[in-house]
Amino acid sequence: MKAYISENKDRFFEELFSLLRIPSISAKAENKPDMYACAQRLCDLLMEAGADEASLYETAGNPVVFGSRILDPSFKTVLVYGHYDVQPAEPLEKWNTDPFEPVIHDDAIWGRGANDDKGQLFMHIKAFEYMLRSGKLHHNVKFLFEGEEETGSPSLPEWISRNREMLKADICLVSDTTMISESVPSINCGMRGLSYLEVKVTGPNKDLHSGHYGGAVANPITVLCEMIASLTDSDGRITVPGFYDKVVELSAEDRALLAKAPFDLEEYKKFLDIGDVRGEKGYTTLERTGIRPCLDVCGIWGGYTGEGAKTVLPSEAHAKISMRLVPDQSSSEITRLFAEHFRNIAPRYVKVEVKECEGGDGFLIPIGSDAYKAASQAIKDVYGIEPVPSRGGGSIAVLAEVQKILGIDPLLMGFGLERDTIHSPNESYLLKQFFGGMESIARFYELF
Amino acid sequence: MKAYISENKDRFFEELFSLLRIPSISAKAENKPDMYACAQRLCDLLMEAGADEASLYETAGNPVVFGSRILDPSFKTVLVYGHYDVQPAEPLEKWNTDPFEPVIHDDAIWGRGANDDKGQLFMHIKAFEYMLRSGKLHHNVKFLFEGEEETGSPSLPEWISRNREMLKADICLVSDTTMISESVPSINCGMRGLSYLEVKVTGPNKDLHSGHYGGAVANPITVLCEMIASLTDSDGRITVPGFYDKVVELSAEDRALLAKAPFDLEEYKKFLDIGDVRGEKGYTTLERTGIRPCLDVCGIWGGYTGEGAKTVLPSEAHAKISMRLVPDQSSSEITRLFAEHFRNIAPRYVKVEVKECEGGDGFLIPIGSDAYKAASQAIKDVYGIEPVPSRGGGSIAVLAEVQKILGIDPLLMGFGLERDTIHSPNESYLLKQFFGGMESIARFYELF
């Protein structure tokens, strides 16, 4: 595949950039037309790469792209999953280049979606194209690209249920995760689930003059801060009743295995420029993000946030709160427990509203399977190092559903790196990983 | 004056509206040209009303308007203070009409500044015009209108110091406060001081993926919430060390006098639609806003605040924090104590910045003076009820400076009402108070 890449590199960039230029932000209603444009562009790219068919399928939300090449019914079938929607680009002022005008510099592609997940799903289209054109493909390949991953895949499970037959496969291959580092390749063997909610605290029915009322009327921002502060105790444990009931403690043996992954705490703190890490007592940093649940405030707002000093006691305060869950926790149950708890702790001088935003369960992947072994060998062949199994802290909501509905395991061959800062300004994707990923995927087809 | 009002009502509205239409928002740099336009319009109105002179005076910030009519050096001199700047109109979506296109309906004037303070200062121009044209004026009158009251009057004290001679007067007459209610006229005999700061909490040096880092890296929003929550204890007392050191406890006698002001807690809660009030233990609602200091979060922001669910562990969180102070507290000292404390309580996994925004001391006004007695009688003559002395919770930063630099007391004849919702959307000014105020001021000139 190496030679094919160097012959076709410029075309690859052109094709990928045509996807990256489309601001397919699933969180924003105004970008609805972009979702269709991006899905259509993907269909075209699949057909050009050699698919028999590729079409848009309507859902309750954004369209699903499905394409396939069936070479021989007796061949093993690989279902490739990816998502063409991206995170919002805000805060825009922190980008060094236009998030939707991709550029290449410093050996990387820069732009929103360069890695997550347009860059990574694109590797699969090109590995497929190469295998097919070089006559080496001995698999049936199906492509499933959704446009709602960043908002929790609300429509996809239902669509998968309705199209079970069409999606039949032996394995669900996904590149939407990271490796531990450039020199430490890894394969993700588990991801966290997610519960995401928006809360609103209302104090007085209108914004008030903070001089006339300050001291006598509860300030909803202060109350929201107190409520948020109370959600974690001094040991860094989440105080929502029942939150840990389903969390299974890993055995000492499993923890020892995970501890083998190389990790340098000083490097980590330096990379983030933080004085110290902070998390649940009794766990290491890798455990805190890999095998333990957590709670984060993703956004907060209320009152006057403009220039200068407005003396106001505001009527409302809002926050977006996400919880990352371990595989044994149920997202819908945790969402319910959180909402109940948040309403219960509201003091009598405010009103509280809780809105469910998105969610999905975590999952685990067996590392003894043929598919895992083939992926491990493929990466070893390309990188020269055997990849270590790791546990990712992120969530791909729909993969637990794929496991349940289609009865097949996901296989997470992700080639992102920490330095890519996905979800943040200046998202990038190292060319070495972009091409190394394509080679590894092509090699996987040879070995599986 | 009643007859003069009814003959000239339409002209009064036209003139006032020409001021209200100018968005003279001192908090926003973009409105700088509006500050000059509004100041110039005030000069014109003063000259038309009969001033000998009226001019713009440059300061380090927005221009000061000064005008005067000197009838006889042996007459008593009244210095009228007011401010032509207004609060920002945000949140704009909550206004029923354009904040800068004033309208009259339901017996009130509606628009930003209708009351605070364009509507109230305008009463003084018209009362002066009436007294002068009817040959009844036996005072020298000086007008001092500033354009930075809503941002803490940063330039005015220095300007007053430089123009001591020109500003010489016997009393500083101000209408920039409220009465207890339409049926309970009151005169403000004290105001709170103000310390206003902006704080910033920085965690990691960039926004992070909340799945990859959540649980291991301190979230600056959570930390800010914890810090804000810790600023008040369970008795509603502010925890900044030294905060209460200079606060003088009122005598039981003084508290009994203040308790005479009519106040209906159930009405108050109903007006604000709150389940309960909240404040410092051991004090009534009127005491909490009148004679006790307090702390409010006027604004908070951080992370993703747009539509939908972005899973981010943000780099920064911000808040605007105001403290209302009693007259014995020094604003500069409290600002320093707060900044020190906020930096001291920052945990090691974040960085904290504190920026001073504005401040001013509180003050008290003696109720036995000739000026107070004249004002009290004037209001009684117009309203038919003797006004009660009250303590306002708001702040007019510069009046403590007027007291110190010019050696004269302010006299607060304010005609606003709680229902006017100044600083909030849908600011209004009841016509009954607008005209009642003019009459009371004219009567004050007859009695003082």
mmCIF file of C-alpha atoms in Angstrom, chain A residues 165-375:
data_model
loop_
_atom_site.group_PDB
_atom_site.id
_atom_site.type_symbol
_atom_site.label_atom_id
_atom_site.label_comp_id
_atom_site.label_asym_id
_atom_site.label_seq_id
_atom_site.Cartn_x
_atom_site.Cartn_y
_atom_site.Cartn_z
ATOM 1 C CA GLU A 165 -30.125 -8.039 7.223
ATOM 2 C CA MET A 166 -28.326 -5.471 5.097
ATOM 3 C CA LEU A 167 -25.735 -4.861 7.856
ATOM 4 C CA LYS A 168 -24.891 -8.541 8.493
ATOM 5 C CA ALA A 169 -21.141 -8.866 9.021
ATOM 6 C CA ASP A 170 -18.471 -10.710 10.986
ATOM 7 C CA ILE A 171 -16.880 -7.708 12.604
ATOM 8 C CA CYS A 172 -17.509 -3.966 12.982
ATOM 9 C CA LEU A 173 -14.254 -2.161 12.210
ATOM 10 C CA VAL A 174 -13.891 1.360 13.581
ATOM 11 C CA SER A 175 -11.181 4.018 13.498
ATOM 12 C CA ASP A 176 -12.396 6.730 15.886
ATOM 13 C CA THR A 177 -10.020 6.433 18.824
ATOM 14 C CA THR A 178 -6.425 7.186 19.756
ATOM 15 C CA MET A 179 -3.219 5.264 20.282
ATOM 16 C CA ILE A 180 -1.256 5.772 23.494
ATOM 17 C CA SER A 181 1.536 7.514 21.568
ATOM 18 C CA GLU A 182 3.402 7.489 18.255
ATOM 19 C CA SER A 183 5.875 5.011 19.668
ATOM 20 C CA VAL A 184 3.353 3.009 21.715
ATOM 21 C CA PRO A 185 0.634 1.725 19.381
ATOM 22 C CA SER A 186 -2.424 0.392 21.171
ATOM 23 C CA ILE A 187 -5.836 -1.078 20.459
ATOM 24 C CA ASN A 188 -8.807 0.104 22.414
ATOM 25 C CA CYS A 189 -10.588 -2.750 24.122
ATOM 26 C CA GLY A 190 -13.263 -0.794 25.939
ATOM 27 C CA MET A 191 -14.935 2.604 25.962
ATOM 28 C CA ARG A 192 -16.904 4.576 28.501
ATOM 29 C CA GLY A 193 -20.598 5.289 28.239
ATOM 30 C CA LEU A 194 -22.059 8.776 28.456
ATOM 31 C CA SER A 195 -24.920 10.623 30.139
ATOM 32 C CA TYR A 196 -25.192 14.292 29.121
ATOM 33 C CA LEU A 197 -27.715 16.674 30.647
ATOM 34 C CA GLU A 198 -28.496 20.359 30.668
ATOM 35 C CA VAL A 199 -29.661 21.995 33.892
ATOM 36 C CA LYS A 200 -31.311 25.333 34.550
ATOM 37 C CA VAL A 201 -31.651 27.042 37.915
ATOM 38 C CA THR A 202 -34.203 29.865 38.149
ATOM 39 C CA GLY A 203 -34.224 32.298 41.047
ATOM 40 C CA PRO A 204 -36.339 35.458 40.805
ATOM 41 C CA ASN A 205 -38.631 35.739 37.758
ATOM 42 C CA LYS A 206 -36.580 38.596 36.257
ATOM 43 C CA ASP A 207 -33.063 39.967 36.384
ATOM 44 C CA LEU A 208 -32.777 42.199 39.454
ATOM 45 C CA HIS A 209 -30.677 45.178 40.508
ATOM 46 C CA SER A 210 -27.991 43.539 42.643
ATOM 47 C CA GLY A 211 -27.974 46.502 45.009
ATOM 48 C CA HIS A 212 -31.693 46.538 45.705
ATOM 49 C CA TYR A 213 -32.016 42.781 46.164
ATOM 50 C CA GLY A 214 -28.480 41.489 46.812
ATOM 51 C CA GLY A 215 -28.207 39.826 50.197
ATOM 52 C CA ALA A 216 -31.914 39.022 50.448
ATOM 53 C CA VAL A 217 -32.724 37.033 47.303
ATOM 54 C CA ALA A 218 -30.900 33.804 46.382
ATOM 55 C CA ASN A 219 -28.639 34.265 43.378
ATOM 56 C CA PRO A 220 -29.249 31.379 40.940
ATOM 57 C CA ILE A 221 -25.590 31.389 39.827
ATOM 58 C CA THR A 222 -24.425 30.943 43.412
ATOM 59 C CA VAL A 223 -27.010 28.216 43.969
ATOM 60 C CA LEU A 224 -25.961 26.418 40.761
ATOM 61 C CA CYS A 225 -22.311 26.648 41.871
ATOM 62 C CA GLU A 226 -23.200 25.190 45.262
ATOM 63 C CA MET A 227 -25.174 22.377 43.641
ATOM 64 C CA ILE A 228 -22.332 21.573 41.214
ATOM 65 C CA ALA A 229 -19.757 21.700 44.019
ATOM 66 C CA SER A 230 -21.851 19.211 45.995
ATOM 67 C CA LEU A 231 -21.857 16.645 43.164
ATOM 68 C CA THR A 232 -18.322 15.487 44.048
ATOM 69 C CA ASP A 233 -17.064 14.725 47.553
ATOM 70 C CA SER A 234 -13.617 15.385 48.979
ATOM 71 C CA ASP A 235 -12.399 11.982 47.732
ATOM 72 C CA GLY A 236 -13.396 12.892 44.175
ATOM 73 C CA ARG A 237 -16.359 10.514 44.235
ATOM 74 C CA ILE A 238 -19.679 11.432 42.659
ATOM 75 C CA THR A 239 -22.414 11.934 45.257
ATOM 76 C CA VAL A 240 -25.436 11.001 43.131
ATOM 77 C CA PRO A 241 -27.109 8.193 45.151
ATOM 78 C CA GLY A 242 -26.763 4.837 43.410
ATOM 79 C CA PHE A 243 -24.166 6.152 40.964
ATOM 80 C CA TYR A 244 -21.557 3.462 41.791
ATOM 81 C CA ASP A 245 -23.996 0.588 42.401
ATOM 82 C CA LYS A 246 -23.285 -1.125 39.064
ATOM 83 C CA VAL A 247 -19.601 -0.209 38.813
ATOM 84 C CA VAL A 248 -17.560 -3.419 38.889
ATOM 85 C CA GLU A 249 -14.164 -3.160 40.591
ATOM 86 C CA LEU A 250 -11.396 -4.477 38.373
ATOM 87 C CA SER A 251 -9.328 -7.329 39.766
ATOM 88 C CA ALA A 252 -5.808 -6.600 40.960
ATOM 89 C CA GLU A 253 -4.615 -8.654 38.009
ATOM 90 C CA ASP A 254 -6.511 -6.561 35.444
ATOM 91 C CA ARG A 255 -5.293 -3.377 37.088
ATOM 92 C CA ALA A 256 -1.722 -4.630 36.941
ATOM 93 C CA LEU A 257 -2.143 -5.355 33.217
ATOM 94 C CA LEU A 258 -3.434 -1.834 32.539
ATOM 95 C CA ALA A 259 -0.617 -0.356 34.604
ATOM 96 C CA LYS A 260 1.821 -1.769 32.053
ATOM 97 C CA ALA A 261 0.838 0.910 29.537
ATOM 98 C CA PRO A 262 3.634 3.459 29.554
ATOM 99 C CA PHE A 263 2.604 6.700 31.215
ATOM 100 C CA ASP A 264 4.685 9.632 32.409
ATOM 101 C CA LEU A 265 2.796 11.804 34.888
ATOM 102 C CA GLU A 266 5.296 14.667 34.665
ATOM 103 C CA GLU A 267 5.058 14.711 30.853
ATOM 104 C CA TYR A 268 1.273 14.643 31.129
ATOM 105 C CA LYS A 269 1.196 17.619 33.508
ATOM 106 C CA LYS A 270 3.664 19.485 31.324
ATOM 107 C CA PHE A 271 1.628 18.837 28.165
ATOM 108 C CA LEU A 272 -1.466 20.297 29.864
ATOM 109 C CA ASP A 273 0.424 22.935 31.884
ATOM 110 C CA ILE A 274 -1.273 21.955 35.135
ATOM 111 C CA GLY A 275 0.198 22.026 38.636
ATOM 112 C CA ASP A 276 -1.340 18.676 39.477
ATOM 113 C CA VAL A 277 -3.890 16.107 38.363
ATOM 114 C CA ARG A 278 -7.137 15.665 40.257
ATOM 115 C CA GLY A 279 -9.437 12.673 40.444
ATOM 116 C CA GLU A 280 -10.986 9.858 42.414
ATOM 117 C CA LYS A 281 -8.946 8.786 45.440
ATOM 118 C CA GLY A 282 -7.250 5.401 45.150
ATOM 119 C CA TYR A 283 -6.885 5.316 41.355
ATOM 120 C CA THR A 284 -4.112 6.223 38.933
ATOM 121 C CA THR A 285 -4.578 8.756 36.147
ATOM 122 C CA LEU A 286 -4.973 6.029 33.501
ATOM 123 C CA GLU A 287 -7.495 4.225 35.699
ATOM 124 C CA ARG A 288 -9.413 7.439 36.310
ATOM 125 C CA THR A 289 -9.935 7.927 32.566
ATOM 126 C CA GLY A 290 -10.060 4.256 31.571
ATOM 127 C CA ILE A 291 -11.945 2.170 34.108
ATOM 128 C CA ARG A 292 -13.690 4.685 36.396
ATOM 129 C CA PRO A 293 -16.719 6.888 35.745
ATOM 130 C CA CYS A 294 -16.480 10.669 36.095
ATOM 131 C CA LEU A 295 -18.508 13.867 35.999
ATOM 132 C CA ASP A 296 -17.612 17.066 34.129
ATOM 133 C CA VAL A 297 -19.227 20.455 33.624
ATOM 134 C CA CYS A 298 -18.857 21.014 29.866
ATOM 135 C CA GLY A 299 -20.363 24.501 29.944
ATOM 136 C CA ILE A 300 -21.836 27.079 32.324
ATOM 137 C CA TRP A 301 -23.512 30.415 31.744
ATOM 138 C CA GLY A 302 -25.708 32.961 33.476
ATOM 139 C CA GLY A 303 -26.061 36.688 34.146
ATOM 140 C CA TYR A 304 -24.021 39.351 32.389
ATOM 141 C CA THR A 305 -21.030 37.982 30.498
ATOM 142 C CA GLY A 306 -20.242 40.986 28.290
ATOM 143 C CA GLU A 307 -17.658 43.712 28.613
ATOM 144 C CA GLY A 308 -17.470 45.810 31.768
ATOM 145 C CA ALA A 309 -19.408 45.684 35.009
ATOM 146 C CA LYS A 310 -23.177 45.168 35.021
ATOM 147 C CA THR A 311 -24.496 44.888 38.549
ATOM 148 C CA VAL A 312 -27.228 42.331 38.167
ATOM 149 C CA LEU A 313 -28.711 39.560 40.264
ATOM 150 C CA PRO A 314 -29.763 37.340 37.373
ATOM 151 C CA SER A 315 -32.906 35.320 37.028
ATOM 152 C CA GLU A 316 -31.316 32.179 35.574
ATOM 153 C CA ALA A 317 -28.151 30.092 35.478
ATOM 154 C CA HIS A 318 -27.421 27.120 33.220
ATOM 155 C CA ALA A 319 -24.908 24.300 32.921
ATOM 156 C CA LYS A 320 -24.183 21.346 30.664
ATOM 157 C CA ILE A 321 -23.074 18.315 32.645
ATOM 158 C CA SER A 322 -21.613 15.095 31.261
ATOM 159 C CA MET A 323 -20.875 11.841 33.001
ATOM 160 C CA ARG A 324 -18.593 9.209 31.491
ATOM 161 C CA LEU A 325 -19.690 5.728 32.539
ATOM 162 C CA VAL A 326 -18.020 2.332 32.771
ATOM 163 C CA PRO A 327 -19.500 -0.539 30.738
ATOM 164 C CA ASP A 328 -21.530 -1.969 33.625
ATOM 165 C CA GLN A 329 -23.418 1.274 34.192
ATOM 166 C CA SER A 330 -26.575 1.931 32.186
ATOM 167 C CA SER A 331 -26.674 5.387 30.625
ATOM 168 C CA SER A 332 -30.455 5.707 30.881
ATOM 169 C CA GLU A 333 -30.385 4.670 34.549
ATOM 170 C CA ILE A 334 -27.585 7.111 35.430
ATOM 171 C CA THR A 335 -29.348 9.917 33.553
ATOM 172 C CA ARG A 336 -32.484 9.205 35.605
ATOM 173 C CA LEU A 337 -30.561 9.022 38.901
ATOM 174 C CA PHE A 338 -28.758 12.289 38.166
ATOM 175 C CA ALA A 339 -31.953 14.129 37.216
ATOM 176 C CA GLU A 340 -33.731 12.915 40.370
ATOM 177 C CA HIS A 341 -30.785 13.856 42.571
ATOM 178 C CA PHE A 342 -30.359 17.297 41.020
ATOM 179 C CA ARG A 343 -34.042 18.069 41.538
ATOM 180 C CA ASN A 344 -33.884 16.713 45.098
ATOM 181 C CA ILE A 345 -30.995 18.917 46.190
ATOM 182 C CA ALA A 346 -32.565 22.131 44.831
ATOM 183 C CA PRO A 347 -33.093 24.493 47.762
ATOM 184 C CA ARG A 348 -36.563 25.987 48.201
ATOM 185 C CA TYR A 349 -35.589 29.443 46.922
ATOM 186 C CA VAL A 350 -34.943 28.275 43.356
ATOM 187 C CA LYS A 351 -36.630 26.181 40.687
ATOM 188 C CA VAL A 352 -34.642 23.548 38.811
ATOM 189 C CA GLU A 353 -35.133 22.069 35.356
ATOM 190 C CA VAL A 354 -33.133 19.113 34.047
ATOM 191 C CA LYS A 355 -33.068 18.182 30.383
ATOM 192 C CA GLU A 356 -31.609 14.956 29.016
ATOM 193 C CA CYS A 357 -29.333 15.677 26.029
ATOM 194 C CA GLU A 358 -27.663 12.458 24.950
ATOM 195 C CA GLY A 359 -26.381 9.173 26.243
ATOM 196 C CA GLY A 360 -25.007 5.774 25.408
ATOM 197 C CA ASP A 361 -23.617 2.738 27.191
ATOM 198 C CA GLY A 362 -19.984 1.792 27.463
ATOM 199 C CA PHE A 363 -18.719 -1.559 26.225
ATOM 200 C CA LEU A 364 -15.825 -4.022 26.354
ATOM 201 C CA ILE A 365 -14.184 -5.883 23.492
ATOM 202 C CA PRO A 366 -12.669 -9.388 23.889
ATOM 203 C CA ILE A 367 -8.965 -9.362 23.102
ATOM 204 C CA GLY A 368 -8.717 -13.082 22.240
ATOM 205 C CA SER A 369 -10.738 -12.964 18.991
ATOM 206 C CA ASP A 370 -9.361 -13.647 15.501
ATOM 207 C CA ALA A 371 -10.198 -10.097 14.491
ATOM 208 C CA TYR A 372 -8.296 -8.619 17.448
ATOM 209 C CA LYS A 373 -5.303 -10.861 16.692
ATOM 210 C CA ALA A 374 -5.303 -9.844 13.014
ATOM 211 C CA ALA A 375 -5.490 -6.158 13.931
#
